[in-house]
Tab-separated table of C-alpha atoms in Angstrom:
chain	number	residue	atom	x	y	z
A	159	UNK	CA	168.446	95.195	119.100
A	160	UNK	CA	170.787	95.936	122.026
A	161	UNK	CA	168.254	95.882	124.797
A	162	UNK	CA	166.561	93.205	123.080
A	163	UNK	CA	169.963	91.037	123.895
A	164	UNK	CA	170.351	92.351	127.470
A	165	UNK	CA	166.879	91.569	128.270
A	166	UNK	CA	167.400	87.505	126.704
A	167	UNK	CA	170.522	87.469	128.417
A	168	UNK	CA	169.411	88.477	131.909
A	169	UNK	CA	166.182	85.999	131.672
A	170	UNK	CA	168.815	83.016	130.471
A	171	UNK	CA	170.842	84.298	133.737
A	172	UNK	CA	167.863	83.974	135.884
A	173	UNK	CA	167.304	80.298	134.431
A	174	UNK	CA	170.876	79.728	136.487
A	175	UNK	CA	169.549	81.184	140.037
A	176	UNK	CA	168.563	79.236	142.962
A	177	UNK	CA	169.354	81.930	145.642
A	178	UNK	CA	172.760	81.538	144.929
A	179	UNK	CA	174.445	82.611	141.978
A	180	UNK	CA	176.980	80.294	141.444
A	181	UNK	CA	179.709	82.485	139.812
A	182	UNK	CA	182.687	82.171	136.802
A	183	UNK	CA	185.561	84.387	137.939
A	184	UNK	CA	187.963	83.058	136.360
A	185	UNK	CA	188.255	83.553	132.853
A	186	UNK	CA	189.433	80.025	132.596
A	187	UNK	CA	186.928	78.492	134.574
A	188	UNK	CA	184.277	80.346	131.908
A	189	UNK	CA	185.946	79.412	128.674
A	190	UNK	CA	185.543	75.851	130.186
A	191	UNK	CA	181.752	76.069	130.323
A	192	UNK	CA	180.986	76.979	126.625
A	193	UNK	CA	181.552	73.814	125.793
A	194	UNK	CA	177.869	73.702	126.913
A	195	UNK	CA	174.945	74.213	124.480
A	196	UNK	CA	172.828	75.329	126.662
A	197	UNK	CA	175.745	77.930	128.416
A	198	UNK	CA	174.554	80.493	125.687
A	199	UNK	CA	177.500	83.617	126.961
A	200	UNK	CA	180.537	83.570	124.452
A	201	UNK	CA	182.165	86.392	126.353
A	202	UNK	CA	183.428	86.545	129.597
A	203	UNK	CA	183.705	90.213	130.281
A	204	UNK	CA	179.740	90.739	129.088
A	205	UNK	CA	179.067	87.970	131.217
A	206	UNK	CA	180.072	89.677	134.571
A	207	UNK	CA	178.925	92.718	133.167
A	208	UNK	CA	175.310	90.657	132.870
A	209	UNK	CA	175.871	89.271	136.202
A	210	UNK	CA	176.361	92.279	138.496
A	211	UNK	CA	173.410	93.823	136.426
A	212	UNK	CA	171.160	90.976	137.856
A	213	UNK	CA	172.138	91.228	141.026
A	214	UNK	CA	171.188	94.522	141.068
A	215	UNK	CA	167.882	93.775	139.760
A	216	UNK	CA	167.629	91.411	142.654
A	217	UNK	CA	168.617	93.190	145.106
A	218	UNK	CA	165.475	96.342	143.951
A	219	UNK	CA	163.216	93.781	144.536
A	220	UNK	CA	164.461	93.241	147.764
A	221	UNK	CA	165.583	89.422	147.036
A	222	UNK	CA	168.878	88.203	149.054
A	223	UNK	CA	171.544	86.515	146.697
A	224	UNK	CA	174.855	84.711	148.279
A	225	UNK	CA	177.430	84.218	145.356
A	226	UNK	CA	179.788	81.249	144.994
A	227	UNK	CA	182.258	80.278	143.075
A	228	UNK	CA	181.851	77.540	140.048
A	229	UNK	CA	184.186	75.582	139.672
A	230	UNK	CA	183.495	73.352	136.165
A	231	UNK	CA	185.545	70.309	137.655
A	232	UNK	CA	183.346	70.274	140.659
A	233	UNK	CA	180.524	70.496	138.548
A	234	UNK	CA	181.116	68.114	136.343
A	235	UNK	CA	181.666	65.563	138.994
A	236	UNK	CA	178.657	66.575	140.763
A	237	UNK	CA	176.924	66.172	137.962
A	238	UNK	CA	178.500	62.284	137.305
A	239	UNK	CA	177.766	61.431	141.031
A	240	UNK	CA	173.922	62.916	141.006
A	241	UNK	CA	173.464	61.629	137.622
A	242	UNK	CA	172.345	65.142	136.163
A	243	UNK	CA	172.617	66.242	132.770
A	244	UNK	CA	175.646	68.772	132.793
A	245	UNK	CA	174.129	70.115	129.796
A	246	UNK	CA	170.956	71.833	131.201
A	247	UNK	CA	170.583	75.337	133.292
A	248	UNK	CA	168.663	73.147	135.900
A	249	UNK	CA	171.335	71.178	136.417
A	250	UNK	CA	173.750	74.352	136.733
A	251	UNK	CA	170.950	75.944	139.196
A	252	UNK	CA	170.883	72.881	141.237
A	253	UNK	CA	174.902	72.617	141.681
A	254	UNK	CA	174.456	76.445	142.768
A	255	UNK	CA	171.723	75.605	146.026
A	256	UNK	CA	174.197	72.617	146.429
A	257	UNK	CA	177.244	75.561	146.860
A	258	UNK	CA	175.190	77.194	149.108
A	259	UNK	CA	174.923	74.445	151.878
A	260	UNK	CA	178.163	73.404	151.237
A	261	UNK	CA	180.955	76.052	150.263
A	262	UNK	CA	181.421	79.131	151.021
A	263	UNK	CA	179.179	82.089	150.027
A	264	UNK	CA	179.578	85.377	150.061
A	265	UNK	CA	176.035	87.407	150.025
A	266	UNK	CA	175.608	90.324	147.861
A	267	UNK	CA	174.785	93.895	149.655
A	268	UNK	CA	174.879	96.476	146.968
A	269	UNK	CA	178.617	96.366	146.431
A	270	UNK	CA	180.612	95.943	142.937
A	271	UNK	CA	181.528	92.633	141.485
A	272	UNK	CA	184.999	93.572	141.265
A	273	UNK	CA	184.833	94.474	145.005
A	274	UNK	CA	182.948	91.312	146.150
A	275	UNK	CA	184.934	88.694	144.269
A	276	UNK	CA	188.790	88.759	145.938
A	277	UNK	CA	187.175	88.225	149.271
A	278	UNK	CA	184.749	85.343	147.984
A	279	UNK	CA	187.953	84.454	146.712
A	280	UNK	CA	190.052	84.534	149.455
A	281	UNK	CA	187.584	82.417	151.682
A	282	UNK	CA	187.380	79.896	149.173
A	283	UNK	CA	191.163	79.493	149.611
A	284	UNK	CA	190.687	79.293	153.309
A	285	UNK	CA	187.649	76.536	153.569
A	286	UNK	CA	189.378	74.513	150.929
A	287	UNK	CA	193.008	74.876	152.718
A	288	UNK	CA	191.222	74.013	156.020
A	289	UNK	CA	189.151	70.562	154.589
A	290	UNK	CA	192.242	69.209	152.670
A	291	UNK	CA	194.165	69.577	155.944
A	292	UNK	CA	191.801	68.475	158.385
A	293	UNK	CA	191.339	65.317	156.102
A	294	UNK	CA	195.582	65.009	155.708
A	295	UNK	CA	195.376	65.049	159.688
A	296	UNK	CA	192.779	62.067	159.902
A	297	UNK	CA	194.040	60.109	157.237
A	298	UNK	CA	197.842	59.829	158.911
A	299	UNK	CA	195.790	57.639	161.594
A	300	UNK	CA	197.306	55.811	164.461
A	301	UNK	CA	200.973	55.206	165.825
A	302	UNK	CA	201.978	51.605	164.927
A	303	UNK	CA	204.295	51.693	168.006
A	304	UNK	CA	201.870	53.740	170.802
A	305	UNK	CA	198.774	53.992	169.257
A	306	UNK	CA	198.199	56.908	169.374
A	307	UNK	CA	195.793	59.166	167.161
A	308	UNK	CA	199.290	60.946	165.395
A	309	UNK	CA	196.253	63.718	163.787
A	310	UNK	CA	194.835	64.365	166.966
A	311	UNK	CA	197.476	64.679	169.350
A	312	UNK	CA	199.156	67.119	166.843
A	313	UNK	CA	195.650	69.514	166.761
A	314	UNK	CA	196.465	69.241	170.757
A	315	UNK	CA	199.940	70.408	169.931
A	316	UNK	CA	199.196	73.280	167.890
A	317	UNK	CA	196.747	74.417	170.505
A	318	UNK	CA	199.150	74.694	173.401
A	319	UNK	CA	201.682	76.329	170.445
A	320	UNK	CA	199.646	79.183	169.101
A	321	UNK	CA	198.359	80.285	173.268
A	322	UNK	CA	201.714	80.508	173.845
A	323	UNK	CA	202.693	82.274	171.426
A	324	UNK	CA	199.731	84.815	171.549
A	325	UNK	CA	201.412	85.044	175.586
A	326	UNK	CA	204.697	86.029	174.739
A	327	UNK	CA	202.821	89.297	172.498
A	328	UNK	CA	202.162	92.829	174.738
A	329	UNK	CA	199.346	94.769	174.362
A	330	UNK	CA	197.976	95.224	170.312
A	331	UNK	CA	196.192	93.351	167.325
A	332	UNK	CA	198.100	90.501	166.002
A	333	UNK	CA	197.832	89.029	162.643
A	334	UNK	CA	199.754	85.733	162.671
A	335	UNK	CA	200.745	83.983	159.237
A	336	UNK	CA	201.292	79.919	159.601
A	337	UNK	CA	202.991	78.072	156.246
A	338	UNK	CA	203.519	74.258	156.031
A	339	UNK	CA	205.015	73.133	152.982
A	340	UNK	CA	203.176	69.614	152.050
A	341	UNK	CA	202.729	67.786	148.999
A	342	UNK	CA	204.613	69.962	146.763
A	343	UNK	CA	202.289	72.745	147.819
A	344	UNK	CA	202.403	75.108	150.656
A	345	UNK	CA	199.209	75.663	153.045
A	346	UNK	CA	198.596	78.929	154.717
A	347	UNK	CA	196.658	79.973	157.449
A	348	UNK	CA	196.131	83.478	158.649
A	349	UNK	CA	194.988	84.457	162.295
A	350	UNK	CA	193.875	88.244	163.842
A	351	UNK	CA	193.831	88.417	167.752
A	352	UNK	CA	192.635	91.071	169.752
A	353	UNK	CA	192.361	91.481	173.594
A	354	UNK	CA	190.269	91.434	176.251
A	355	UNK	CA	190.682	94.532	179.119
A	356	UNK	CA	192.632	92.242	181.291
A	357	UNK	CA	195.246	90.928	178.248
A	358	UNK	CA	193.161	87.493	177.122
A	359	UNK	CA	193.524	86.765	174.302
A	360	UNK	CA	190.443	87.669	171.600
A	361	UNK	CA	190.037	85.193	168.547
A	362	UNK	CA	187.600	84.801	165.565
A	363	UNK	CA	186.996	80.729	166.356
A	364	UNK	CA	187.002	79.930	162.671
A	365	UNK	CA	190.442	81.733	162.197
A	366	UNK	CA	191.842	79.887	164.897
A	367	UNK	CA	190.385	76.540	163.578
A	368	UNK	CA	191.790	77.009	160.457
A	369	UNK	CA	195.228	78.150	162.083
A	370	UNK	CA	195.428	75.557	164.268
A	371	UNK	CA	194.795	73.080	161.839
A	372	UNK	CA	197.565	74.079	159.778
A	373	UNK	CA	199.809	73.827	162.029
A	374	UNK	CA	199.063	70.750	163.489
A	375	UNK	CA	199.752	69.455	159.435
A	376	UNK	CA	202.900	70.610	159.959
A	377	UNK	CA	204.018	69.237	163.269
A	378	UNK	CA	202.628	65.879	162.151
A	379	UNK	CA	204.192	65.857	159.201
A	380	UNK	CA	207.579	67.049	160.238
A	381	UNK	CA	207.025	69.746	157.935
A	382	UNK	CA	209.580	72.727	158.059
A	383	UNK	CA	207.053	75.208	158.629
A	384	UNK	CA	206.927	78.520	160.327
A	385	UNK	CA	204.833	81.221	161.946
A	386	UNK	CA	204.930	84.970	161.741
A	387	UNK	CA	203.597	87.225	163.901
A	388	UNK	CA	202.940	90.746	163.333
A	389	UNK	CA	202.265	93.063	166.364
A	390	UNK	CA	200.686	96.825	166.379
A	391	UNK	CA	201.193	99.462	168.618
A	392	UNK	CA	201.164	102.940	169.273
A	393	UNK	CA	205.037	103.182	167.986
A	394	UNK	CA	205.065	100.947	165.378
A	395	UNK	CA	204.797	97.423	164.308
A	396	UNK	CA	206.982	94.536	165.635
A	397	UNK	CA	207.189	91.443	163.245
A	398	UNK	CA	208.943	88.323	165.096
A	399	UNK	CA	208.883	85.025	164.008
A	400	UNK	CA	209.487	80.533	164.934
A	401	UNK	CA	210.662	77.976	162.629
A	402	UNK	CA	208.652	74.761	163.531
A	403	UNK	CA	211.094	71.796	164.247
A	404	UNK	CA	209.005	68.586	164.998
A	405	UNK	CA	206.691	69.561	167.707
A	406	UNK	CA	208.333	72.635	168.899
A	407	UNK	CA	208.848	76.422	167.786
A	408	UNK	CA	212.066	77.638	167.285
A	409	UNK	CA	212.577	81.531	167.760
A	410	UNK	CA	214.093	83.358	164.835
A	411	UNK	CA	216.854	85.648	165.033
A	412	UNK	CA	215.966	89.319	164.141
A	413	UNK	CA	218.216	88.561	161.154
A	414	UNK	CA	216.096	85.476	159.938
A	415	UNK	CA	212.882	87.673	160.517
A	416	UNK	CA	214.319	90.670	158.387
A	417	UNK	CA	215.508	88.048	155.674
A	418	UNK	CA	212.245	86.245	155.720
A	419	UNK	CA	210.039	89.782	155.432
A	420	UNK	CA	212.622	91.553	152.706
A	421	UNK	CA	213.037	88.750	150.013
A	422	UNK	CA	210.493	88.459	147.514
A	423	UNK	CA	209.457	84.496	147.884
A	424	UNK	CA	209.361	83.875	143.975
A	425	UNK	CA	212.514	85.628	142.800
A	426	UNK	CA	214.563	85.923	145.661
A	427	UNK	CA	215.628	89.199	144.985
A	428	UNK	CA	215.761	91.687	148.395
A	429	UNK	CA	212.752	94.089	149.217
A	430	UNK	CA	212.710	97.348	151.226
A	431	UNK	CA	212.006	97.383	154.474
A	432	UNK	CA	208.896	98.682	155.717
A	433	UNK	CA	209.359	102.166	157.539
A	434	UNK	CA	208.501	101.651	161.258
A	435	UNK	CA	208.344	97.922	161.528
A	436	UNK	CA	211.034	96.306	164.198
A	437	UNK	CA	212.206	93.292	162.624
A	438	UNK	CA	212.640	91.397	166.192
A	439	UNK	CA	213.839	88.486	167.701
A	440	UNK	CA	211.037	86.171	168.847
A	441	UNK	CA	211.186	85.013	172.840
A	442	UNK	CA	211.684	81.445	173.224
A	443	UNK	CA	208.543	79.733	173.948
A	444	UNK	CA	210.334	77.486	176.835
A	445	UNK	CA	209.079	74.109	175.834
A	446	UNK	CA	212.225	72.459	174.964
A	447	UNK	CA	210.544	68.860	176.535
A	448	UNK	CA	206.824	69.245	175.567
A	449	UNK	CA	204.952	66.829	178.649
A	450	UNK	CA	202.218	65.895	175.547
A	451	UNK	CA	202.387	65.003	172.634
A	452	UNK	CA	203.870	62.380	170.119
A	453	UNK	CA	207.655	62.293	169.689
A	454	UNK	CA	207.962	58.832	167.914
């Protein structure tokens, strides 16, 4: 009787696969999609169980699978804009192959579900972060009194920004940490830079994309944002740290860094200090009268 059920189970799941499995993390996001007929799993833990079991399968026969997230909001409105049936696994399937050209995927190479699922996660956070503020940036449009492009002249801004701030950092990896409140929300970007032999700077393009992107919200905005940067070395790690004001970064003190690091954002309340990290003042980035930009 058992096997019997696993076996139905794993053919309905294979009804659902176009390449990409389009995948119910959240148990939210799962309890949302029973309200399906056809969506025959009642349980979500059985369901993942199910899941990672076909993947598996997949992956014997030598079949590649990428894995998305499914998101029942999207789908439903995919479904009202296609005119699909929500209601049917082909209509489920084809939302999947739609995930797969257009969000991101992560692809499936032996590893556990529980393992593969906070960095599918965590790069859904980033690609939908990095659309909703690349479209803020082109919807704020044109200056009334210059015209200029406000969007596009704060991307150039946030370029010059983040090189020199990469400048002012000695030999080391970096990983720098941008937040822009906006919208009663707060975007975050995150950014890991290496080095060349003779000190340039070495960055993953998308990171710095997103970064800059971020950033450039911010400055547009007038957002009172900030950036973090966190440097390693053979002694230890030195966190330092800017407050964005309008088009320019601010330095923090080594006191604003160590309060910023050592308070727990949600209830305030103080944190240790991590052994071996120099809580630092940051170097002034000596652009008190940026030459570009828009200062309207």
């Amino acid at each position: 009787m058992g096997n019997t059920q696993h076996h139905t189970m794993r053919r309905a799941l294979r009804r659902e696969v176009a390449g990409t499995i389009g995948l119910l993390a959240d148990e939210g996001d799962f309890a949302a999609m029973r309200r399906y007929r056809t969506f025959t799993f009642d349980d979500h833990v059985t369901y993942l169980q199910e899941v990672e079991g076909l993947l598996k399968s997949l992956a014997s026969q030598g079949r590649l699978t990428s894995i998305a997230l499914f998101d029942p909001e999207e789908y439903e409105e995919f479904c009202a804009d296609t005119g699909l049936a929500p209601d049917a696994s082909a209509s489920r399937a084809r939302f999947a192959a739609e995930l797969a050209t257009a969000g991101p995927t992560v692809p499936y190479e032996g590893q556990a579900l529980a393992d593969l699922v906070p960095g599918l996660v965590d790069e859904t956070v980033r690609q939908t972060t990095w659309e909703y503020a690349t479209m803020l940036l082109a919807g704020i449009g044109a200056c009334a009194e210059c015209g200029v492009d406000i969007g596009r002249s704060a991307f150039a801004r946030a370029s010059e920004l983040l090189m020199r701030v990469l400048e002012t950092a000695g030999p080391g990896p970096r990983h720098l940490v941008c937040s822009v409140p906006c919208d009663g929300q707060t975007l975050l970007a995150a950014l890991h830079a290496g080095h060349d032999h003779d000190g340039t700077a070495r960055l993953d393009e998308a990171e710095a994309l997103e970064f800059t992107t971020v950033l450039a919200v911010g400055i547009a905005t007038r957002s009172a944002g900030g950036l973090v940067m966190r440097t390693s070395g053979e002694s230890g790690d030195r966190v330092q740290g800017w407050r964005l004001e309008g088009e320019r970064l601010r330095p923090l003190t080594a006191a604003e860094v160590f309060d910023a690091y050592c308070t727990d954002a949600l209830s305030g309340d103080l944190i240790a200090p991590e052994s071996g990290v120099d809580y630092s003042a940051a170097p002034d980035l000596g652009d008190d009268e940026p030459g570009s930009g828009h200062r309207h």
